[in-house]
Structure formats: C-alpha cells, structure tokens
Amino acid sequence: MENILSLESISYRHQEEIVALDNVSVKVKEGEMFAVIGANGSGKSTLLQIMNGLLHPMSGNVTFRGAQITEETLKDRGFLKYFRTRVGFVFQDSDVQLFCPTVLDELLYGPLQLEIAEEEAMERASEVMKMLNIDGLKDRPSYMLSGGEKKRVAIGSVLTMNPEVLLLDEPTNGLDPRTECFLVELMLDLSEAGKTLVIATHDLSIVDELNARTALLSEEHTIEKIGPSDEILRDEELLLRANLIHEHVHYHGKTQHKHRHSHYFSHDH
Amino acid sequence: MKNNIPSFLMDKRASEVVYENKRIRANFIEKGIGSMASFMRSGHIQWRSFLKKGFFQKLDARVKLFFLLLFVIIVSIKKEFMPEVLIGGIVFLLVVLSRLDIVRFYRKVLLFGLIFGFIVALPAALNIITKGEIILPLIHLPRDYDIWIYYIPADIGITREGSRAVMMLTSRVINSVSISFLVLYTTPFPQIIKALKMLRVPDAFLLIITLSYKYIFLFIKTIEDMYLAKKSRMVCKVHNPDARGWITGRMALLYRKSQGRFEEVYRAMNSRGFSDDIKVYKHPGFENRDRVAGAVLLVVGMLLVVM
C-alpha cells in the first residue's frame, strides 16, 4: 500500500519554547487504521494538527501523497481545496468545531463550500445523519446537544466532505460506554469502506478493539515504537516507560497486592 | 452498521495533486489570531525574563512596586525636559543590569510612547490649541474663523510652546511605560499580587485581576482552537461577511463558556472554603540587598524631585 501521509524528522515547540515533538517520523499507509498513543502532553494532538497542516513543524517534512504540506503550499487555492477535502479532522473538543446555526447547516457547510449541488449536498447530509443516528436533531443548535451528540455531529460535518483520511483526536474522551461503542463500530466500518483513519488516544482498549497499527509517543516527545497494536499493548515494560500503565498497590482481604495496572489490562491473582 | 455507510463515502477521489497557482491571502481573522498567539508568546518571553538572574529580578516585589509608584509620580510632576531624560537614562541602566532583551523592551516602549504619547498629543503642537510663537508654518487660510468654541487663526502652524508640550508628554509616557514594563518583566505575576496585598490593595480588586489574567490565556487558547477547527474545514477564501458571521457566533459561544467557567470556578473556590478574603502565606522578610536597593532608589528619587 502507498504511503498517504508521511512525516519525516518532525520537531515542534509550542510558543517556540516548550517541546511538543522531537524528531518524529511516521508514515501512514492508504486505507490503514493507525493509532498514536501516549501519555498526556506527549504530543499526540500536535502530531495530528501537523498532519492536517494546521500547525507547521519547526524542522522536518510533511507530505500528503508525496506533495509537500507547508504554509506556502497551502496558500495555493487549488492545493488548499485538494488537501482540505481529502484530510478531515475531528477535534477533541466538539464545541470548538461546531460553528453553524443548526446541525443540518453544520453537515452542509463542507459540501456547499465544495460547490456541490444543493440537492446532492442535502442527500449527503441526510445519509450521514441516518448513519450517525442524528436525523432527529437536524434543526437543533449545537449548544442544545449532549456531549455524545456533539461528537457525532462533529464527525458527520467532516464525513459529508468525503475525506480520504480522517484524523480523530481523542474520539472517545468523555463519552458514555454506549456512544464509545458506537464510535468504535463506526471507525471499523469507515476503515472497511476504505478510509484511512489516524486516531490519537490514550485509551488502550479502543486501540486493541480497532486492531490498529500503533505509534507510541514517549514522554520525551519522541517515537518510542511503531508496530501492530497487540505487539505494543503486550509489552508492559514499554507501556510503563511511556507512562500508559502504572504500578498499583491494593488489598485482597488482608493481603497487600502489587501489580501493574491500566484500564486496558486485566491481571491474574 | 455496515449497510448504513452511505454510497458517496465509498467513492474514490482522483489522487493527482492539484495546483492552481492562485494564492489565498490571509484574512483579518487569521491576522487577528496571529496577534493573539504572539501575545501568548510574549507571556512566555516574560516568564523567561523572570528567570534571568539580573539586578531587578533579585529584588523583593514590594521594593519594585515602591520604585514603580515613586518614579511614576516623579515622572508626572517634573515640568522640565532634562529630569525626564535623566529618568530615562536611569531606567535604561536598570534594564541593562536586569539583563532584559533591550531591543524587544524598547520596541514595545516606543510603540506605546508613539501611540499614547506622540500621536495623542500631536494636535497640541498646533497654534489652534497651544498659543505661541510659530516655528513651522503649515497652512495659510484667507481669514480667521470662529467655529463653536474653537478659534482658528488664518496662519496655522506648530508653535515652540506646543512642540515642547508634545515632547514633554511623549517623554512622560515613554518613561512611565518603561518603568512599568521593567517591573512587569522582572516580577512574576503571583509576586506582584502578593506585594499588592501587603500594600493593602482591596481583595476584591486583586481577585478580579488574578482571575482576569488567568482567563486571558485560557480564552486565547480556546479561540486559537476554534480557529484551527474552522481552518481544517476551509477549502477556499473566506469572504469578510462570512468571517464576521463566524466571529459573532464564536463570541456568543465564548461568552457562554466564560459564564459557565466563572460559575464553576466560584463554586470550586467556595467548596475549598473561600470567604471573600485572599489569604497569602507569609511574605519572606526584606534582605539586606532589598534594603540597600530601596534606599538607593529612594535617594535617587528625592534628588530628582529637588532637581
């Protein structure tokens, strides 16, 4: 499979001061499910924003289908349209992403910008609403939605543009188990439909469920390892080093018991 | 769910890269957000300057606040140009001793001096406002005019007295701003608040400025995120009316968010025993260095007053 997104030796500092990424190289293949895991503050969101050309690295190269993604290339009208319609981003905080008066407007925003005929745009919006079970919300403003509904609308607003690559930043963060389950199934279906998915998360259980190729970011903001999810998730030493699991002491009756703990692993007694 | 995937999502797109060779210029939102980001950066630069081991950074915040008050008063009461130049020289020396970035520091000071001193005071240089000897004639009218409360003479120009007033006001603004920046750049914000508390500034006022200072950074981050979210879905140039619409919507969201946030913060403060009174832990006592520096600054200030 061809590399669709490629990042080579990327370094980025927030406010030119705080290191967010240090010499990170990642290649995402077309149609694959790719997860970026790491502790809080390891640089997952920054990495995704760089993939979407929202932030530009201080050093290193970013390419989409071999074309450079830089501040300069994104100033070209044709290339901007080409890139933005092909790479969609779902933000962690849905509130920042929803800016149209109603849910329907939100879903139509992308297609209408692409100058797709209104009839076809409406059709896309209605199909996406049906898929995401939000057809009953189409006339509601975003501030009258629950967290889970907002997340569905945010995903829908990107899907109506039919992107090839979907970048999802902490997609299941703060959602109830049912919505989380719905999103995992949706991601699997989109992957099966041929979409490339890049997910940034510290929720190890969804990485396992998605069976994604996984990049582990260390707390030093470098890539610790890239490999199949089961290989990475089985390596407790690696996860402990990356601060994704911790040593945990508790009691069974009167017996003190110490083991490594995460919300992904179960442990044997 | 498989069957629910809409057919348009299965459509393959042409993969050839498209360029139009037509450039999109940054609109006013992008420039505005850029300025906000640079404001955030300046907060970090300020934090870096606290960490430098310069003369002013080592002093107690109360000494620095005392210096600020004393020298701003002296700057305001002096009527001659020479003492203002002297004060400017003293502040420059302190900036050098405090190892601040001189170019960055004076670029900001001069910008404020230009806007709030020179440009604001410039009309006062004309004989329409300040009577006196014209040293630079500008316009000659056929006759004098009386418009409402204004008298407009036939010869309009810059007077000696007017230009002196403009120079005085500009130098006062530059000196006051540079003294304030010197203190702000060398004192962490929490220390300023503690020192103000020691100087018996009302708690309500301190609470408002503490929370406002914190929220400025929080909301700039939120605005930046909102802009990035819009940028990620922008496929063409945004027209100004659309941009204005977006800004209005975002302002409403920000207002709602800030309202929710301040209520939550107030409840959190109450739950931790807040009783309308800011408690600060004991401020460390003055060291000899603070006493000597305070005394020297006081003597210099007194000398400037009697000059």
Short mmCIF file of N, CA and C in Angstrom, two decimals, chain A residues 55-216:
data_model
loop_
_atom_site.label_atom_id
_atom_site.label_comp_id
_atom_site.label_asym_id
_atom_site.label_seq_id
_atom_site.Cartn_x
_atom_site.Cartn_y
_atom_site.Cartn_z
N LEU A 55 -0.76 23.15 12.01
CA LEU A 55 0.49 23.64 12.60
C LEU A 55 1.59 23.22 11.64
N HIS A 56 2.65 23.98 11.61
CA HIS A 56 3.75 23.64 10.72
C HIS A 56 5.01 23.42 11.55
N PRO A 57 5.71 22.30 11.30
CA PRO A 57 6.85 21.96 12.16
C PRO A 57 8.01 22.94 12.01
N MET A 58 8.81 23.06 13.07
CA MET A 58 10.00 23.91 13.03
C MET A 58 11.06 23.29 12.11
N SER A 59 11.10 21.96 12.09
CA SER A 59 12.00 21.28 11.16
C SER A 59 11.36 19.97 10.74
N GLY A 60 11.79 19.44 9.59
CA GLY A 60 11.23 18.18 9.10
C GLY A 60 10.26 18.42 7.95
N ASN A 61 9.79 17.31 7.40
CA ASN A 61 8.96 17.33 6.19
C ASN A 61 7.63 16.66 6.40
N VAL A 62 6.55 17.25 5.86
CA VAL A 62 5.25 16.58 5.89
C VAL A 62 4.77 16.48 4.45
N THR A 63 4.35 15.29 4.04
CA THR A 63 3.82 15.15 2.68
C THR A 63 2.51 14.38 2.71
N PHE A 64 1.62 14.76 1.77
CA PHE A 64 0.37 14.03 1.57
C PHE A 64 0.40 13.55 0.12
N ARG A 65 0.35 12.27 -0.08
CA ARG A 65 0.51 11.66 -1.42
C ARG A 65 1.71 12.25 -2.15
N GLY A 66 2.78 12.45 -1.42
CA GLY A 66 4.03 12.92 -2.00
C GLY A 66 4.13 14.44 -2.14
N ALA A 67 3.01 15.16 -1.92
CA ALA A 67 3.04 16.63 -2.07
C ALA A 67 3.36 17.27 -0.72
N GLN A 68 4.26 18.24 -0.74
CA GLN A 68 4.67 18.91 0.50
C GLN A 68 3.51 19.67 1.13
N ILE A 69 3.36 19.54 2.45
CA ILE A 69 2.36 20.33 3.18
C ILE A 69 3.13 21.40 3.96
N THR A 70 3.10 22.61 3.45
CA THR A 70 3.77 23.71 4.15
C THR A 70 2.83 24.90 4.16
N GLU A 71 3.21 25.94 4.89
CA GLU A 71 2.41 27.16 4.93
C GLU A 71 2.26 27.72 3.51
N GLU A 72 3.34 27.62 2.75
CA GLU A 72 3.37 28.16 1.39
C GLU A 72 2.45 27.38 0.46
N THR A 73 2.59 26.02 0.47
CA THR A 73 1.78 25.23 -0.48
C THR A 73 0.29 25.36 -0.16
N LEU A 74 -0.04 25.55 1.13
CA LEU A 74 -1.46 25.67 1.50
C LEU A 74 -2.03 27.04 1.16
N LYS A 75 -1.17 27.95 0.68
CA LYS A 75 -1.69 29.25 0.23
C LYS A 75 -2.17 29.17 -1.22
N ASP A 76 -1.82 28.05 -1.90
CA ASP A 76 -2.29 27.87 -3.27
C ASP A 76 -3.75 27.40 -3.22
N ARG A 77 -4.62 28.17 -3.89
CA ARG A 77 -6.06 27.92 -3.81
C ARG A 77 -6.41 26.48 -4.20
N GLY A 78 -5.83 26.00 -5.29
CA GLY A 78 -6.15 24.66 -5.78
C GLY A 78 -5.68 23.59 -4.82
N PHE A 79 -4.48 23.76 -4.29
CA PHE A 79 -3.92 22.75 -3.41
C PHE A 79 -4.65 22.74 -2.07
N LEU A 80 -5.01 23.94 -1.59
CA LEU A 80 -5.75 24.01 -0.32
C LEU A 80 -7.04 23.19 -0.41
N LYS A 81 -7.77 23.41 -1.53
CA LYS A 81 -9.03 22.69 -1.72
C LYS A 81 -8.77 21.18 -1.82
N TYR A 82 -7.75 20.84 -2.60
CA TYR A 82 -7.39 19.43 -2.79
C TYR A 82 -7.11 18.78 -1.42
N PHE A 83 -6.30 19.46 -0.60
CA PHE A 83 -5.86 18.86 0.66
C PHE A 83 -6.98 18.84 1.70
N ARG A 84 -7.66 19.97 1.86
CA ARG A 84 -8.68 20.03 2.92
C ARG A 84 -9.86 19.10 2.66
N THR A 85 -10.17 18.85 1.38
CA THR A 85 -11.30 17.95 1.13
C THR A 85 -10.89 16.50 1.29
N ARG A 86 -9.60 16.25 1.31
CA ARG A 86 -9.14 14.86 1.41
C ARG A 86 -8.73 14.46 2.82
N VAL A 87 -8.40 15.43 3.63
CA VAL A 87 -7.99 15.12 5.01
C VAL A 87 -8.92 15.85 5.99
N GLY A 88 -9.71 15.09 6.72
CA GLY A 88 -10.65 15.68 7.67
C GLY A 88 -10.15 15.53 9.09
N PHE A 89 -10.50 16.50 9.94
CA PHE A 89 -10.01 16.47 11.33
C PHE A 89 -11.20 16.55 12.28
N VAL A 90 -11.25 15.64 13.24
CA VAL A 90 -12.28 15.71 14.29
C VAL A 90 -11.57 16.08 15.59
N PHE A 91 -11.92 17.26 16.10
CA PHE A 91 -11.24 17.79 17.29
C PHE A 91 -11.73 17.11 18.56
N GLN A 92 -10.87 17.14 19.56
CA GLN A 92 -11.20 16.55 20.85
C GLN A 92 -12.42 17.27 21.46
N ASP A 93 -12.39 18.60 21.43
CA ASP A 93 -13.48 19.40 21.99
C ASP A 93 -14.43 19.75 20.84
N SER A 94 -15.59 19.07 20.81
CA SER A 94 -16.52 19.28 19.69
C SER A 94 -17.03 20.72 19.65
N ASP A 95 -17.09 21.37 20.81
CA ASP A 95 -17.58 22.75 20.85
C ASP A 95 -16.81 23.68 19.93
N VAL A 96 -15.49 23.49 19.85
CA VAL A 96 -14.70 24.39 19.02
C VAL A 96 -14.94 24.14 17.53
N GLN A 97 -15.47 22.94 17.22
CA GLN A 97 -15.61 22.56 15.82
C GLN A 97 -16.97 22.93 15.22
N LEU A 98 -17.98 23.07 16.09
CA LEU A 98 -19.34 23.29 15.56
C LEU A 98 -19.65 24.77 15.59
N PHE A 99 -19.75 25.38 14.43
CA PHE A 99 -19.94 26.83 14.41
C PHE A 99 -21.14 27.29 13.58
N CYS A 100 -21.90 26.32 13.02
CA CYS A 100 -23.05 26.72 12.20
C CYS A 100 -24.31 26.77 13.08
N PRO A 101 -25.37 27.48 12.60
CA PRO A 101 -26.55 27.66 13.46
C PRO A 101 -27.22 26.34 13.87
N THR A 102 -27.36 25.38 12.94
CA THR A 102 -28.03 24.11 13.29
C THR A 102 -27.19 22.92 12.85
N VAL A 103 -27.63 21.74 13.27
CA VAL A 103 -26.93 20.50 12.91
C VAL A 103 -26.90 20.33 11.39
N LEU A 104 -28.04 20.60 10.74
CA LEU A 104 -28.11 20.44 9.28
C LEU A 104 -27.12 21.40 8.60
N ASP A 105 -27.10 22.66 9.05
CA ASP A 105 -26.15 23.64 8.47
C ASP A 105 -24.72 23.14 8.63
N GLU A 106 -24.48 22.54 9.77
CA GLU A 106 -23.14 22.04 10.07
C GLU A 106 -22.72 20.98 9.04
N LEU A 107 -23.66 20.09 8.74
CA LEU A 107 -23.36 19.00 7.79
C LEU A 107 -23.28 19.50 6.35
N LEU A 108 -24.00 20.59 6.07
CA LEU A 108 -24.00 21.11 4.69
C LEU A 108 -22.80 22.03 4.43
N TYR A 109 -22.18 22.53 5.49
CA TYR A 109 -21.11 23.52 5.34
C TYR A 109 -20.01 23.06 4.37
N GLY A 110 -19.51 21.86 4.57
CA GLY A 110 -18.42 21.35 3.73
C GLY A 110 -18.84 21.18 2.28
N PRO A 111 -19.92 20.40 2.00
CA PRO A 111 -20.32 20.20 0.61
C PRO A 111 -20.62 21.52 -0.12
N LEU A 112 -21.26 22.47 0.58
CA LEU A 112 -21.58 23.73 -0.10
C LEU A 112 -20.32 24.51 -0.42
N GLN A 113 -19.32 24.41 0.47
CA GLN A 113 -18.05 25.08 0.18
C GLN A 113 -17.37 24.47 -1.04
N LEU A 114 -17.60 23.15 -1.19
CA LEU A 114 -17.00 22.44 -2.34
C LEU A 114 -17.79 22.68 -3.62
N GLU A 115 -18.83 23.51 -3.51
CA GLU A 115 -19.71 23.85 -4.63
C GLU A 115 -20.42 22.62 -5.19
N ILE A 116 -20.74 21.70 -4.29
CA ILE A 116 -21.56 20.54 -4.68
C ILE A 116 -23.01 21.03 -4.78
N ALA A 117 -23.75 20.55 -5.79
CA ALA A 117 -25.14 20.98 -5.98
C ALA A 117 -25.93 20.78 -4.68
N GLU A 118 -26.83 21.75 -4.40
CA GLU A 118 -27.55 21.74 -3.12
C GLU A 118 -28.29 20.42 -2.89
N GLU A 119 -28.87 19.90 -3.98
CA GLU A 119 -29.64 18.66 -3.86
C GLU A 119 -28.75 17.50 -3.39
N GLU A 120 -27.58 17.41 -4.01
CA GLU A 120 -26.65 16.34 -3.64
C GLU A 120 -26.12 16.55 -2.22
N ALA A 121 -25.87 17.81 -1.89
CA ALA A 121 -25.37 18.12 -0.54
C ALA A 121 -26.39 17.69 0.51
N MET A 122 -27.69 17.97 0.21
CA MET A 122 -28.77 17.60 1.14
C MET A 122 -28.84 16.07 1.28
N GLU A 123 -28.63 15.42 0.16
CA GLU A 123 -28.68 13.96 0.16
C GLU A 123 -27.55 13.40 1.05
N ARG A 124 -26.35 13.98 0.85
CA ARG A 124 -25.21 13.54 1.67
C ARG A 124 -25.51 13.76 3.16
N ALA A 125 -26.02 14.95 3.46
CA ALA A 125 -26.29 15.28 4.87
C ALA A 125 -27.30 14.30 5.46
N SER A 126 -28.35 14.01 4.69
CA SER A 126 -29.38 13.14 5.25
C SER A 126 -28.86 11.71 5.41
N GLU A 127 -28.03 11.25 4.47
CA GLU A 127 -27.47 9.89 4.60
C GLU A 127 -26.54 9.79 5.82
N VAL A 128 -25.73 10.85 6.02
CA VAL A 128 -24.80 10.85 7.15
C VAL A 128 -25.57 10.92 8.47
N MET A 129 -26.66 11.71 8.48
CA MET A 129 -27.47 11.81 9.71
C MET A 129 -28.06 10.45 10.06
N LYS A 130 -28.51 9.76 9.01
CA LYS A 130 -29.10 8.42 9.23
C LYS A 130 -28.03 7.47 9.79
N MET A 131 -26.84 7.52 9.18
CA MET A 131 -25.77 6.62 9.62
C MET A 131 -25.38 6.90 11.08
N LEU A 132 -25.40 8.16 11.46
CA LEU A 132 -24.94 8.53 12.81
C LEU A 132 -26.09 8.62 13.83
N ASN A 133 -27.29 8.27 13.38
CA ASN A 133 -28.49 8.34 14.26
C ASN A 133 -28.71 9.73 14.83
N ILE A 134 -28.57 10.72 13.97
CA ILE A 134 -28.81 12.09 14.47
C ILE A 134 -29.88 12.78 13.61
N ASP A 135 -30.65 12.01 12.85
CA ASP A 135 -31.64 12.66 11.97
C ASP A 135 -32.71 13.41 12.75
N GLY A 136 -32.90 13.04 14.01
CA GLY A 136 -33.90 13.76 14.80
C GLY A 136 -33.38 15.11 15.31
N LEU A 137 -32.10 15.38 15.09
CA LEU A 137 -31.50 16.59 15.68
C LEU A 137 -31.24 17.68 14.65
N LYS A 138 -31.67 17.46 13.40
CA LYS A 138 -31.17 18.31 12.32
C LYS A 138 -31.45 19.81 12.50
N ASP A 139 -32.53 20.17 13.19
CA ASP A 139 -32.83 21.60 13.34
C ASP A 139 -32.33 22.17 14.66
N ARG A 140 -31.63 21.36 15.43
CA ARG A 140 -31.17 21.83 16.74
C ARG A 140 -29.85 22.60 16.64
N PRO A 141 -29.70 23.67 17.45
CA PRO A 141 -28.38 24.32 17.50
C PRO A 141 -27.42 23.46 18.32
N SER A 142 -26.13 23.61 18.07
CA SER A 142 -25.17 22.68 18.69
C SER A 142 -25.14 22.79 20.22
N TYR A 143 -25.49 23.99 20.76
CA TYR A 143 -25.42 24.12 22.22
C TYR A 143 -26.56 23.37 22.93
N MET A 144 -27.52 22.84 22.13
CA MET A 144 -28.60 22.07 22.77
C MET A 144 -28.36 20.56 22.64
N LEU A 145 -27.12 20.19 22.34
CA LEU A 145 -26.81 18.77 22.17
C LEU A 145 -26.00 18.26 23.35
N SER A 146 -26.09 16.95 23.57
CA SER A 146 -25.26 16.35 24.63
C SER A 146 -23.85 16.13 24.07
N GLY A 147 -22.91 15.74 24.95
CA GLY A 147 -21.52 15.53 24.51
C GLY A 147 -21.42 14.50 23.39
N GLY A 148 -22.16 13.38 23.54
CA GLY A 148 -22.12 12.31 22.55
C GLY A 148 -22.71 12.77 21.22
N GLU A 149 -23.82 13.53 21.31
CA GLU A 149 -24.46 14.02 20.08
C GLU A 149 -23.54 15.01 19.36
N LYS A 150 -22.89 15.87 20.15
CA LYS A 150 -21.95 16.84 19.56
C LYS A 150 -20.85 16.12 18.80
N LYS A 151 -20.34 15.03 19.41
CA LYS A 151 -19.25 14.27 18.78
C LYS A 151 -19.73 13.68 17.45
N ARG A 152 -20.96 13.14 17.45
CA ARG A 152 -21.50 12.56 16.21
C ARG A 152 -21.64 13.64 15.14
N VAL A 153 -22.13 14.82 15.53
CA VAL A 153 -22.30 15.91 14.56
C VAL A 153 -20.93 16.35 14.04
N ALA A 154 -19.95 16.44 14.94
CA ALA A 154 -18.61 16.86 14.52
C ALA A 154 -18.04 15.87 13.50
N ILE A 155 -18.25 14.57 13.75
CA ILE A 155 -17.76 13.57 12.79
C ILE A 155 -18.54 13.70 11.48
N GLY A 156 -19.87 13.86 11.60
CA GLY A 156 -20.71 14.00 10.41
C GLY A 156 -20.31 15.19 9.57
N SER A 157 -19.96 16.31 10.23
CA SER A 157 -19.61 17.54 9.49
C SER A 157 -18.35 17.31 8.64
N VAL A 158 -17.51 16.40 9.06
CA VAL A 158 -16.31 16.10 8.29
C VAL A 158 -16.62 15.05 7.22
N LEU A 159 -17.47 14.06 7.59
CA LEU A 159 -17.77 12.96 6.64
C LEU A 159 -18.51 13.44 5.40
N THR A 160 -19.34 14.48 5.53
CA THR A 160 -20.10 14.94 4.34
C THR A 160 -19.16 15.48 3.25
N MET A 161 -17.90 15.75 3.62
CA MET A 161 -16.92 16.18 2.61
C MET A 161 -16.25 14.98 1.95
N ASN A 162 -16.58 13.79 2.41
CA ASN A 162 -16.00 12.53 1.91
C ASN A 162 -14.47 12.56 1.87
N PRO A 163 -13.84 12.74 3.04
CA PRO A 163 -12.38 12.77 3.04
C PRO A 163 -11.78 11.37 2.86
N GLU A 164 -10.54 11.32 2.38
CA GLU A 164 -9.86 10.03 2.26
C GLU A 164 -9.25 9.65 3.61
N VAL A 165 -8.80 10.70 4.33
CA VAL A 165 -8.14 10.46 5.62
C VAL A 165 -8.94 11.16 6.71
N LEU A 166 -9.19 10.44 7.80
CA LEU A 166 -9.88 11.04 8.94
C LEU A 166 -8.92 11.06 10.12
N LEU A 167 -8.65 12.25 10.65
CA LEU A 167 -7.79 12.36 11.82
C LEU A 167 -8.70 12.58 13.02
N LEU A 168 -8.65 11.71 13.99
CA LEU A 168 -9.55 11.82 15.15
C LEU A 168 -8.73 12.00 16.42
N ASP A 169 -8.94 13.14 17.07
CA ASP A 169 -8.18 13.44 18.28
C ASP A 169 -9.01 13.03 19.50
N GLU A 170 -8.53 12.06 20.24
CA GLU A 170 -9.22 11.53 21.43
C GLU A 170 -10.72 11.36 21.17
N PRO A 171 -11.11 10.53 20.20
CA PRO A 171 -12.52 10.48 19.79
C PRO A 171 -13.47 10.00 20.89
N THR A 172 -12.98 9.16 21.82
CA THR A 172 -13.91 8.60 22.81
C THR A 172 -13.80 9.28 24.17
N ASN A 173 -13.01 10.35 24.22
CA ASN A 173 -12.78 11.01 25.50
C ASN A 173 -14.07 11.60 26.08
N GLY A 174 -14.40 11.23 27.29
CA GLY A 174 -15.55 11.81 27.99
C GLY A 174 -16.90 11.32 27.49
N LEU A 175 -16.92 10.23 26.72
CA LEU A 175 -18.21 9.74 26.21
C LEU A 175 -18.69 8.55 27.04
N ASP A 176 -20.02 8.36 27.06
CA ASP A 176 -20.55 7.22 27.80
C ASP A 176 -20.24 5.93 27.03
N PRO A 177 -20.29 4.75 27.72
CA PRO A 177 -19.89 3.50 27.07
C PRO A 177 -20.65 3.19 25.78
N ARG A 178 -21.95 3.54 25.73
CA ARG A 178 -22.73 3.21 24.53
C ARG A 178 -22.25 4.02 23.33
N THR A 179 -22.02 5.34 23.56
CA THR A 179 -21.54 6.19 22.47
C THR A 179 -20.14 5.76 22.06
N GLU A 180 -19.34 5.37 23.06
CA GLU A 180 -17.97 4.93 22.77
C GLU A 180 -18.01 3.69 21.86
N CYS A 181 -18.89 2.77 22.20
CA CYS A 181 -19.04 1.54 21.43
C CYS A 181 -19.50 1.87 20.01
N PHE A 182 -20.45 2.81 19.91
CA PHE A 182 -20.96 3.24 18.60
C PHE A 182 -19.82 3.80 17.75
N LEU A 183 -18.97 4.62 18.37
CA LEU A 183 -17.87 5.25 17.63
C LEU A 183 -16.84 4.22 17.17
N VAL A 184 -16.56 3.24 18.03
CA VAL A 184 -15.59 2.21 17.65
C VAL A 184 -16.11 1.45 16.43
N GLU A 185 -17.41 1.10 16.48
CA GLU A 185 -18.01 0.39 15.33
C GLU A 185 -17.97 1.25 14.08
N LEU A 186 -18.25 2.52 14.25
CA LEU A 186 -18.23 3.45 13.11
C LEU A 186 -16.83 3.51 12.50
N MET A 187 -15.83 3.59 13.36
CA MET A 187 -14.45 3.67 12.85
C MET A 187 -14.09 2.40 12.08
N LEU A 188 -14.54 1.24 12.61
CA LEU A 188 -14.26 -0.02 11.91
C LEU A 188 -14.94 -0.05 10.55
N ASP A 189 -16.19 0.44 10.51
CA ASP A 189 -16.93 0.46 9.24
C ASP A 189 -16.29 1.41 8.23
N LEU A 190 -15.86 2.56 8.72
CA LEU A 190 -15.24 3.54 7.81
C LEU A 190 -13.94 2.96 7.26
N SER A 191 -13.23 2.24 8.12
CA SER A 191 -11.98 1.63 7.68
C SER A 191 -12.28 0.58 6.60
N GLU A 192 -13.34 -0.18 6.84
CA GLU A 192 -13.72 -1.20 5.86
C GLU A 192 -14.15 -0.56 4.54
N ALA A 193 -14.70 0.66 4.64
CA ALA A 193 -15.13 1.37 3.42
C ALA A 193 -13.93 1.97 2.69
N GLY A 194 -12.72 1.77 3.21
CA GLY A 194 -11.52 2.21 2.50
C GLY A 194 -10.92 3.51 3.01
N LYS A 195 -11.49 4.07 4.08
CA LYS A 195 -10.95 5.33 4.60
C LYS A 195 -9.67 5.05 5.41
N THR A 196 -8.78 6.02 5.38
CA THR A 196 -7.58 5.95 6.22
C THR A 196 -7.92 6.65 7.52
N LEU A 197 -7.71 5.98 8.64
CA LEU A 197 -8.04 6.60 9.93
C LEU A 197 -6.79 6.74 10.79
N VAL A 198 -6.60 7.94 11.32
CA VAL A 198 -5.50 8.15 12.27
C VAL A 198 -6.14 8.61 13.58
N ILE A 199 -5.92 7.85 14.63
CA ILE A 199 -6.59 8.15 15.91
C ILE A 199 -5.54 8.43 16.97
N ALA A 200 -5.67 9.58 17.64
CA ALA A 200 -4.78 9.87 18.77
C ALA A 200 -5.56 9.58 20.04
N THR A 201 -5.00 8.78 20.90
CA THR A 201 -5.74 8.42 22.12
C THR A 201 -4.79 7.91 23.21
N HIS A 202 -5.28 7.96 24.46
CA HIS A 202 -4.53 7.22 25.48
C HIS A 202 -5.40 6.09 26.05
N ASP A 203 -6.52 5.84 25.34
CA ASP A 203 -7.42 4.76 25.72
C ASP A 203 -6.95 3.48 25.02
N LEU A 204 -6.23 2.64 25.78
CA LEU A 204 -5.61 1.46 25.17
C LEU A 204 -6.64 0.44 24.70
N SER A 205 -7.83 0.43 25.36
CA SER A 205 -8.81 -0.59 24.98
C SER A 205 -9.33 -0.34 23.57
N ILE A 206 -9.49 0.91 23.15
CA ILE A 206 -10.03 1.11 21.79
C ILE A 206 -8.96 0.80 20.74
N VAL A 207 -7.69 1.01 21.11
CA VAL A 207 -6.61 0.67 20.17
C VAL A 207 -6.65 -0.83 19.92
N ASP A 208 -6.90 -1.58 20.99
CA ASP A 208 -6.98 -3.04 20.87
C ASP A 208 -8.18 -3.44 20.01
N GLU A 209 -9.32 -2.79 20.31
CA GLU A 209 -10.54 -3.14 19.55
C GLU A 209 -10.39 -2.82 18.07
N LEU A 210 -9.70 -1.73 17.78
CA LEU A 210 -9.56 -1.31 16.38
C LEU A 210 -8.48 -2.10 15.66
N ASN A 211 -7.62 -2.76 16.45
CA ASN A 211 -6.51 -3.53 15.89
C ASN A 211 -5.67 -2.67 14.93
N ALA A 212 -5.34 -1.48 15.40
CA ALA A 212 -4.66 -0.50 14.55
C ALA A 212 -3.14 -0.66 14.62
N ARG A 213 -2.46 -0.29 13.52
CA ARG A 213 -1.00 -0.19 13.61
C ARG A 213 -0.75 1.01 14.53
N THR A 214 0.18 0.87 15.46
CA THR A 214 0.25 1.85 16.54
C THR A 214 1.63 2.47 16.67
N ALA A 215 1.62 3.80 16.87
CA ALA A 215 2.87 4.51 17.18
C ALA A 215 2.79 4.96 18.63
N LEU A 216 3.81 4.65 19.40
CA LEU A 216 3.81 5.04 20.81
C LEU A 216 4.73 6.25 21.00
#
